[in-house]
Each structure stands twice: as structure tokens, then as C-alpha cells.
C-alpha positions as a printed NumPy array, in Angstrom:
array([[142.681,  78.729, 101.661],
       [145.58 ,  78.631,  99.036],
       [144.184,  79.354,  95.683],
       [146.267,  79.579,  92.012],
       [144.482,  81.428,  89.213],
       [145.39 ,  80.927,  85.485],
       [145.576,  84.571,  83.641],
       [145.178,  85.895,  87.11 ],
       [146.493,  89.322,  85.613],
       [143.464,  90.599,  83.553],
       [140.405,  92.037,  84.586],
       [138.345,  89.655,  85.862],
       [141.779,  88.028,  87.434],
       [142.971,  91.345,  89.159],
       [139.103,  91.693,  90.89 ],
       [138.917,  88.404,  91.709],
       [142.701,  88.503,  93.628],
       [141.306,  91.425,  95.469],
       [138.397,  89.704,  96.799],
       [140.505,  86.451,  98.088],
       [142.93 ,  88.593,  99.887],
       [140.294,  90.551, 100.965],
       [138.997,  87.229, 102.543],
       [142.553,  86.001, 103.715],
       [143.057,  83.836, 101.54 ],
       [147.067,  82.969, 100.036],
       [146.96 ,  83.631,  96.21 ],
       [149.391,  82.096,  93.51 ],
       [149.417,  83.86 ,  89.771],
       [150.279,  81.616,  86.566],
       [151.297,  84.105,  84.069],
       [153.806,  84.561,  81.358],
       [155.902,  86.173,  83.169],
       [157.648,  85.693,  86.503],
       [157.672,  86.946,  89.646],
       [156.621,  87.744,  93.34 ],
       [153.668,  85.783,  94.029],
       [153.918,  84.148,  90.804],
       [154.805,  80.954,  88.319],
       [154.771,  80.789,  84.672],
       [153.319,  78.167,  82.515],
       [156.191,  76.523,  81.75 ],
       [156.799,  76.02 ,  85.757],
       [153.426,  74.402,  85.802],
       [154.242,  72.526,  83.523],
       [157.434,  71.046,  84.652],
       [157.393,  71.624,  88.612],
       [153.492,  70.515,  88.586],
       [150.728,  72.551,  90.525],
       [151.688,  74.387,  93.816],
       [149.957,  73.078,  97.066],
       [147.038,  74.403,  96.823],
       [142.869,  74.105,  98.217],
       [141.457,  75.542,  94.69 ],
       [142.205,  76.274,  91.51 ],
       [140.633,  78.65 ,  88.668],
       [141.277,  79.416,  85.058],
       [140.974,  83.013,  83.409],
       [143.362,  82.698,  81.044],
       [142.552,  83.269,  77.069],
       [143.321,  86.299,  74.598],
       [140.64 ,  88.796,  74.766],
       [137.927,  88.505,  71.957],
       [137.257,  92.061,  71.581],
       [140.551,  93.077,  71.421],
       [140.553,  96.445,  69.584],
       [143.593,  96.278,  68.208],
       [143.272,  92.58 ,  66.722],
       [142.   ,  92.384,  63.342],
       [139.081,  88.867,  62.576],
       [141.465,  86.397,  60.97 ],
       [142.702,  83.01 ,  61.056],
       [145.566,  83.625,  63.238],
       [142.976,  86.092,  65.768],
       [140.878,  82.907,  65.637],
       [143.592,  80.19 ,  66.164],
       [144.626,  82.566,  69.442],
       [141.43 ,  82.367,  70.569],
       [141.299,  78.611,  70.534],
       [144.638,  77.957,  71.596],
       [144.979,  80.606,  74.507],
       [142.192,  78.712,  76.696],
       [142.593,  74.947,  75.701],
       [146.062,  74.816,  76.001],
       [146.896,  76.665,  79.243],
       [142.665,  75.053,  80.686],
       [144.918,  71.528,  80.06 ],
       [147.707,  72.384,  81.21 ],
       [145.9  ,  73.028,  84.382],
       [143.91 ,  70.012,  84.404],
       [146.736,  67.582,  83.756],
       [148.84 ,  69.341,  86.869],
       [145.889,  68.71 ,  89.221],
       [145.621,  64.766,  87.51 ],
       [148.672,  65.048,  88.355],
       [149.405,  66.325,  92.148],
       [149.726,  63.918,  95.067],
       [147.321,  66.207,  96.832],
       [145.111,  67.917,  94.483],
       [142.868,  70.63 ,  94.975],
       [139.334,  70.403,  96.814],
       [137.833,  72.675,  93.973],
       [138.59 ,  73.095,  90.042],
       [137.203,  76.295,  88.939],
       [136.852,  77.537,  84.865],
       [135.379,  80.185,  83.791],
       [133.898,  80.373,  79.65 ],
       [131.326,  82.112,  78.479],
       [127.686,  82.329,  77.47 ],
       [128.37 ,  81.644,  73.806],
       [127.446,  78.401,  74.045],
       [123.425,  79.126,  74.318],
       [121.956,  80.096,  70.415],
       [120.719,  83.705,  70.246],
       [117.338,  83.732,  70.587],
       [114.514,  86.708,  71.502],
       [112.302,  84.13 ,  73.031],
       [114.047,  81.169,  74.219],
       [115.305,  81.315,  78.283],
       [118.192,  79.28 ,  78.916],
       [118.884,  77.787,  82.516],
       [122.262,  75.463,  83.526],
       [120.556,  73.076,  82.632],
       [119.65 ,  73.456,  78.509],
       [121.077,  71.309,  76.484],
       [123.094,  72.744,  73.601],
       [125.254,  71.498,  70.594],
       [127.775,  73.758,  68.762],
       [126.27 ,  75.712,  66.424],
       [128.824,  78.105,  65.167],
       [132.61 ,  79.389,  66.214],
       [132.406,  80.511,  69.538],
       [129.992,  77.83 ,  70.231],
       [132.495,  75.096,  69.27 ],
       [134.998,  76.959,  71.175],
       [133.181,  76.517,  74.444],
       [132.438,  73.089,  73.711],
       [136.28 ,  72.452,  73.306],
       [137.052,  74.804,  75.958],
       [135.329,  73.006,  78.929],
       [135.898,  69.274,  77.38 ],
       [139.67 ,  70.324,  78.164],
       [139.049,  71.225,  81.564],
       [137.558,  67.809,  82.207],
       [139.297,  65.382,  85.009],
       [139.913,  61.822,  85.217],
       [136.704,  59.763,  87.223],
       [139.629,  58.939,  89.977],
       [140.527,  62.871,  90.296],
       [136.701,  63.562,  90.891],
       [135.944,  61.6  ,  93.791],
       [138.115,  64.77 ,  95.932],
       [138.331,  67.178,  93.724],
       [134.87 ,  69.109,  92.944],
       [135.089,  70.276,  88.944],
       [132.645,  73.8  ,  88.289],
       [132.094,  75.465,  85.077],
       [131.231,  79.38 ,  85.094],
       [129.72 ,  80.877,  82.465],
       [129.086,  84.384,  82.056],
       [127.643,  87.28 ,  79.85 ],
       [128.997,  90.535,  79.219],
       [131.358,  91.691,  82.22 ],
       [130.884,  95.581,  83.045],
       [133.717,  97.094,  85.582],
       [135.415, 100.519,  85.445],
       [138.961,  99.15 ,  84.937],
       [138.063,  96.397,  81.943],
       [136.005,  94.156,  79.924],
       [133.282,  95.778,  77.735],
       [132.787,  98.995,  79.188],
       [136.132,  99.964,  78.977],
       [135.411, 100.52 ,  75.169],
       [131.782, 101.698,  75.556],
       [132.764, 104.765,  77.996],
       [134.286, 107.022,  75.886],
       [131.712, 107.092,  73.134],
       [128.647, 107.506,  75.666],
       [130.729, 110.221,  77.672],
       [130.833, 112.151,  74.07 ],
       [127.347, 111.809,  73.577],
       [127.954, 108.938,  71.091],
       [126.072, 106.125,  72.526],
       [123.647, 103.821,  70.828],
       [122.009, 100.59 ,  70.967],
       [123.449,  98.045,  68.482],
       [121.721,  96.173,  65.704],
       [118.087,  95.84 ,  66.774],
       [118.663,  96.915,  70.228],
       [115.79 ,  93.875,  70.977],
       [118.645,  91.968,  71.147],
       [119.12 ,  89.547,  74.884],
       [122.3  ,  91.68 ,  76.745],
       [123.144,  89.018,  79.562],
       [125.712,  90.432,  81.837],
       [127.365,  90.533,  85.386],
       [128.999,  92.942,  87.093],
       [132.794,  92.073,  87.754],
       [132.685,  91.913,  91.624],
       [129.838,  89.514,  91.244],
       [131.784,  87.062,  88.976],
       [134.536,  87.395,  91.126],
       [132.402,  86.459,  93.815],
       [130.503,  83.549,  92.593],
       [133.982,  82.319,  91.569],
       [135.351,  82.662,  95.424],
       [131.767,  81.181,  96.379],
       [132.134,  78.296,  93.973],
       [135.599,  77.707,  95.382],
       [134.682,  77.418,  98.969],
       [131.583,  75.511,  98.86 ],
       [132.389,  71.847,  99.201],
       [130.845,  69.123,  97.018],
       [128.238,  67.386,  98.693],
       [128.485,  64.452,  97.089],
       [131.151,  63.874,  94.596],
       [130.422,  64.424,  90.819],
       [132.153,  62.933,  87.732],
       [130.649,  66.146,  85.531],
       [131.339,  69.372,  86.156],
       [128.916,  71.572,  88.816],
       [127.644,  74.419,  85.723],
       [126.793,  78.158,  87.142],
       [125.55 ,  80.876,  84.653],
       [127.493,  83.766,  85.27 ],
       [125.095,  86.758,  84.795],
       [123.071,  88.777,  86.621],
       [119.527,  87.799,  87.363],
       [117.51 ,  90.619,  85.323],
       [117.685,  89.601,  82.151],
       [117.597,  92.853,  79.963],
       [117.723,  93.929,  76.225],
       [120.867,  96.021,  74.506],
       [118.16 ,  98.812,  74.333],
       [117.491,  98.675,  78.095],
       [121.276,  98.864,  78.512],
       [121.884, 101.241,  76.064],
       [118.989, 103.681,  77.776],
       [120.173, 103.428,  81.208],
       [123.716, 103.692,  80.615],
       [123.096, 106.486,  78.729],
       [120.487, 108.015,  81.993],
       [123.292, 107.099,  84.919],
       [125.799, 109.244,  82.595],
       [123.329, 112.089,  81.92 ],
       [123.925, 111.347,  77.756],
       [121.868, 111.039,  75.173],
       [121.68 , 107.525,  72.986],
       [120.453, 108.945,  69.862],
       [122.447, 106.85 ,  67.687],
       [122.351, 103.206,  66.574],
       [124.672, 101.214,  64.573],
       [123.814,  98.95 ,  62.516],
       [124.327,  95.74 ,  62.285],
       [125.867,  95.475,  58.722],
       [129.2  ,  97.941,  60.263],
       [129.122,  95.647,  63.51 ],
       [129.982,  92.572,  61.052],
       [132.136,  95.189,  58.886],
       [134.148,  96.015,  62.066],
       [134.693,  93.137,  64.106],
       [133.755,  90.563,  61.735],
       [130.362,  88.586,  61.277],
       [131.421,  85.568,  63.484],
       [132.429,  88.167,  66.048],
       [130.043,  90.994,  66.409],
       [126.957,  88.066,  66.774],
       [128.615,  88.76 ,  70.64 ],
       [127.221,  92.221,  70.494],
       [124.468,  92.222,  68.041],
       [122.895,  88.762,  69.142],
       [122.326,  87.627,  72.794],
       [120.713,  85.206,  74.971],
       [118.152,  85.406,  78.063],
       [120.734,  83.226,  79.841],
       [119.306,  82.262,  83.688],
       [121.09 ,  82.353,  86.704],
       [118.833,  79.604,  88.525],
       [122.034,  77.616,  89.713],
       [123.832,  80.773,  90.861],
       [120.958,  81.756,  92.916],
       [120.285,  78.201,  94.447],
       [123.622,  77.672,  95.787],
       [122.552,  80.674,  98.21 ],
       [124.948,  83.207,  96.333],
       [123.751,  86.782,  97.036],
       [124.383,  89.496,  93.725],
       [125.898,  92.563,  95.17 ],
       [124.402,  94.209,  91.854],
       [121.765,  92.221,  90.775],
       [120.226,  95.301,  88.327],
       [121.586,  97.34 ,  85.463],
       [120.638, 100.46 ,  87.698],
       [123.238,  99.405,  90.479],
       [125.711,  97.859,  88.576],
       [126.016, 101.135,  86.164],
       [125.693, 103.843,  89.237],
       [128.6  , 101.942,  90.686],
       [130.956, 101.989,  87.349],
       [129.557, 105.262,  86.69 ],
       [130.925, 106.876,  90.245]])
């Protein structure tokens, strides 16, 4: 199978490359730059799409960049990042003579309210409610393909929580202050944490790309992307804090969260969702870590 990722460079790109290989599969990069292996955006754009079996988008600025402050500009990179390269990629496969069996992107849980109580499943209906919300909504309306694309080519929206891997994503940030005995749950700590371990996304992505359609579908196929315990920032925080051997005395409250990061921002990490994986799991995927226990003692080694 020939597959071409979008943003194929960061962290969930670099894990999910491994596992294709891994499976002997050919593997095509879109990036900003050049080089082995690899096409830009503007080659997309004006060569169209390489031959390929499946295609998958990653690509967007990271919304917990560190080093980015909340403002307009932040927020306009946010927006523009994954609409304009998820179109790009749409309108190459419109546009191929022979495109690709399967149309992979991958967004995000942010679409589903915070809630303590509610349980959301693929199939919840939601309207935007606030910034990252309407992002999402925007987000996968640009992935959309024409009716006469969809009869061959099988369209699936991922969407997943909180992504914890040694070399990225959220615990990249959240090592160093556990390690120094700095850890602590976040607002409330009663807050929904859904989350997936990175070798799991990368493999319900692979999955996703190799299953063929049944029958075909003019809407996208919609997976949630997390892990099927649904735990609590507090159960997190505990056993991270138990697989490191470090205590989790603190908490921080949810006023410096929204100082920090900014309010529309931090509701990532001081509001969640009991998001479902009942899709995921009836497509016959099997979770490699399917528990905060595993998933942590493997980051943790």
C-alpha cells in the first residue's frame, strides 16, 4: 500500500510512519520542506497527489505550543494551518485520475461540550459552541469530497483526546514537572481526561486506512480516537504520579491555567469530555494500551 501523510513530520506523523513501514507499506511525506521521501505543499499543489492507495492529514500548528503566546495571530495559525493544507489535500484527490481507496483526517475531541455527566459516542450530535469547537466544525467541512469522489474513495474522520508518547504531544511538557516532584491535577481534577496512547492512534489510523468501505458513503466514516477507559485528570494525575514513584501534592488552579495559556485555551486541560470509543472498538480494532496503567508504564520505561 502507498500511503502520503500531510504533517507527516510531528509526533503523531513520525509514529504513525513507523508503523506503515513496519507493515511494508511505501510512505510519501508532504512537508514544508523537501526532500528524500518527500513533497512540499506547493508540489501538491501544482503536480497534484502522488499515486497513491490512502491518504491522511496531520498537519496543523500545535495548540499547546509553549513558546506561542494566546493571540489573534496564535489563533488565525491555528485555523489556517489545518483548513488550508486539509483542502489542499482534498482538492488533489478531487482531483487525481486515480484517487485514493481511503481519505484519512485526523481532529480532535473539541468538538464534544465539557461535561462531568454527559458520554459522548460517534454518533452525538454537536453544534459549535465555542473556538475550538468551530474550528473542528471548519476543519472536517474542508476535508469533505465531492458525491462523485465518494463512490471509490472511502472519507474517515479521527478524533482523538489527549495523545501521551515519550517523544511528544502532552507529556512531553508534563514529565519534567512530575519527575521534580511537581505534579498536580488541574482545576478540579473531576474534570473528563480522554486520551490515547500514540501507537494506538497511529494504529487505528493504519486500521482505518486498510479497511475497505463496504458500501460506499457520501459522509465521512467518524472514529473517536481515545482509549476506552474513560478516566478523570485526578485519576491521571494519581497514576502518573504512582508509575513515576512522585508525589502529586500540588494542584493548579484553574484561574493560572486561563492566566497561562489563555481562557479559550486551557478549557483543553481544565475541561474534558467522557468521549466513547464505540466505533473504534466495532470495527474490530484491538488497543495495544487500552488503560492509563499500561499506557503510562510504557512512556514511563
Amino acid at each position: 500500500m502507498r500511503v502520503v501523510i500531510g504533517g507527516g513530520s510531528g509526533f503523531v506523523g513520525r509514529e504513525l510512519m513507523r508503523l506503515l513501514r513496519e507493515q511494508g507499506h511505501e510512505v510519501t511525506v508532504i512537508s514544508r520542506q523537501a526532500g528524500p521521501g518527500r513533497i512540499t505543499w506547493a508540489e501538491l499543489q501544482s503536480g497534484g497527489l502522488p499515486p497513491c492507495d490512502g491518504a491522511v492529514n496531520l498537519a496543523g500548528e500545535n495548540i499547546m505550543n509553549p513558546l506561542r503566546w494566546w493571540n489573534e495571530s496564535y489563533k488565525k495559525d491555528l485555523f489556517s494551518s489545518r483548513i488550508d493544507t486539509t483542502k489542499a489535500l482534498a482538492q488533489a484527490i478531487a482531483a487525481s485520475p486515480s484517487p485514493p481507496h481511503s481519505w484519512v483526517l485526523v481532529s480532535g475531541v473539541a468538538c464534544y461540550k465539557p461535561s462531568l455527566t454527559a458520554e459522548y459516542t460517534e454518533d452525538s450530535d454537536w453544534t459549535p459552541f465555542d473556538l475550538l469547537s468551530k474550528l473542528v466544525k471548519e476543519w472536517e467541512a474542508s476535508a469533505l469530497l465531492p458525491e462523485s469522489v465518494t463512490k471509490t474513495t472511502k472519507q474517515v474522520v479521527i478524533r482523538p483526546g489527549a495523545v501521551l508518547g515519550r517523544d511528544g504531544g502532552a507529556m512531553k511538557q508534563m514529565l519534567l514537572p512530575f519527575w521534580l516532584g511537581l505534579g498536580g491535577t488541574l482545576g478540579s481534577g473531576r474534570q473528563p481526561f480522554p486520551w490515547i496512547h500514540v501507537s494506538d492512534l497511529a494504529g487505528i489510523i493504519a486500521h482505518a486506512l486498510q479497511s475497505p468501505a463496504d458500501t460506499p458513503l457520501s459522509s465521512p466514516l467518524v472514529l473517536n480516537g481515545v482509549a476506552p477507559t474513560v478516566n478523570t485528570n485526578y485519576e491521571f494525575t494519581k497514576e502518573l504520579g504512582r508509575v513515576l514513584r512522585r508525589p502529586t501534592i500540588f494542584s493548579v488552579p484553574g484561574f493560572a491555567m486561563n492566566a497561562l495559556l489563555g481562557s479559550e485555551r486551557a478549557v483543553i486541560l481544565t475541561q474534558g469530555q467522557k468521549v466513547v470509543p464505540k466505533r473504534t472498538l466495532e470495527t474490530g480494532f484491538q488497543y495495544k494500551f487500552p488503560d492509563l496503567t499500561s499506557a503510562l508504564q510504557e512512556i514511563a520505561s
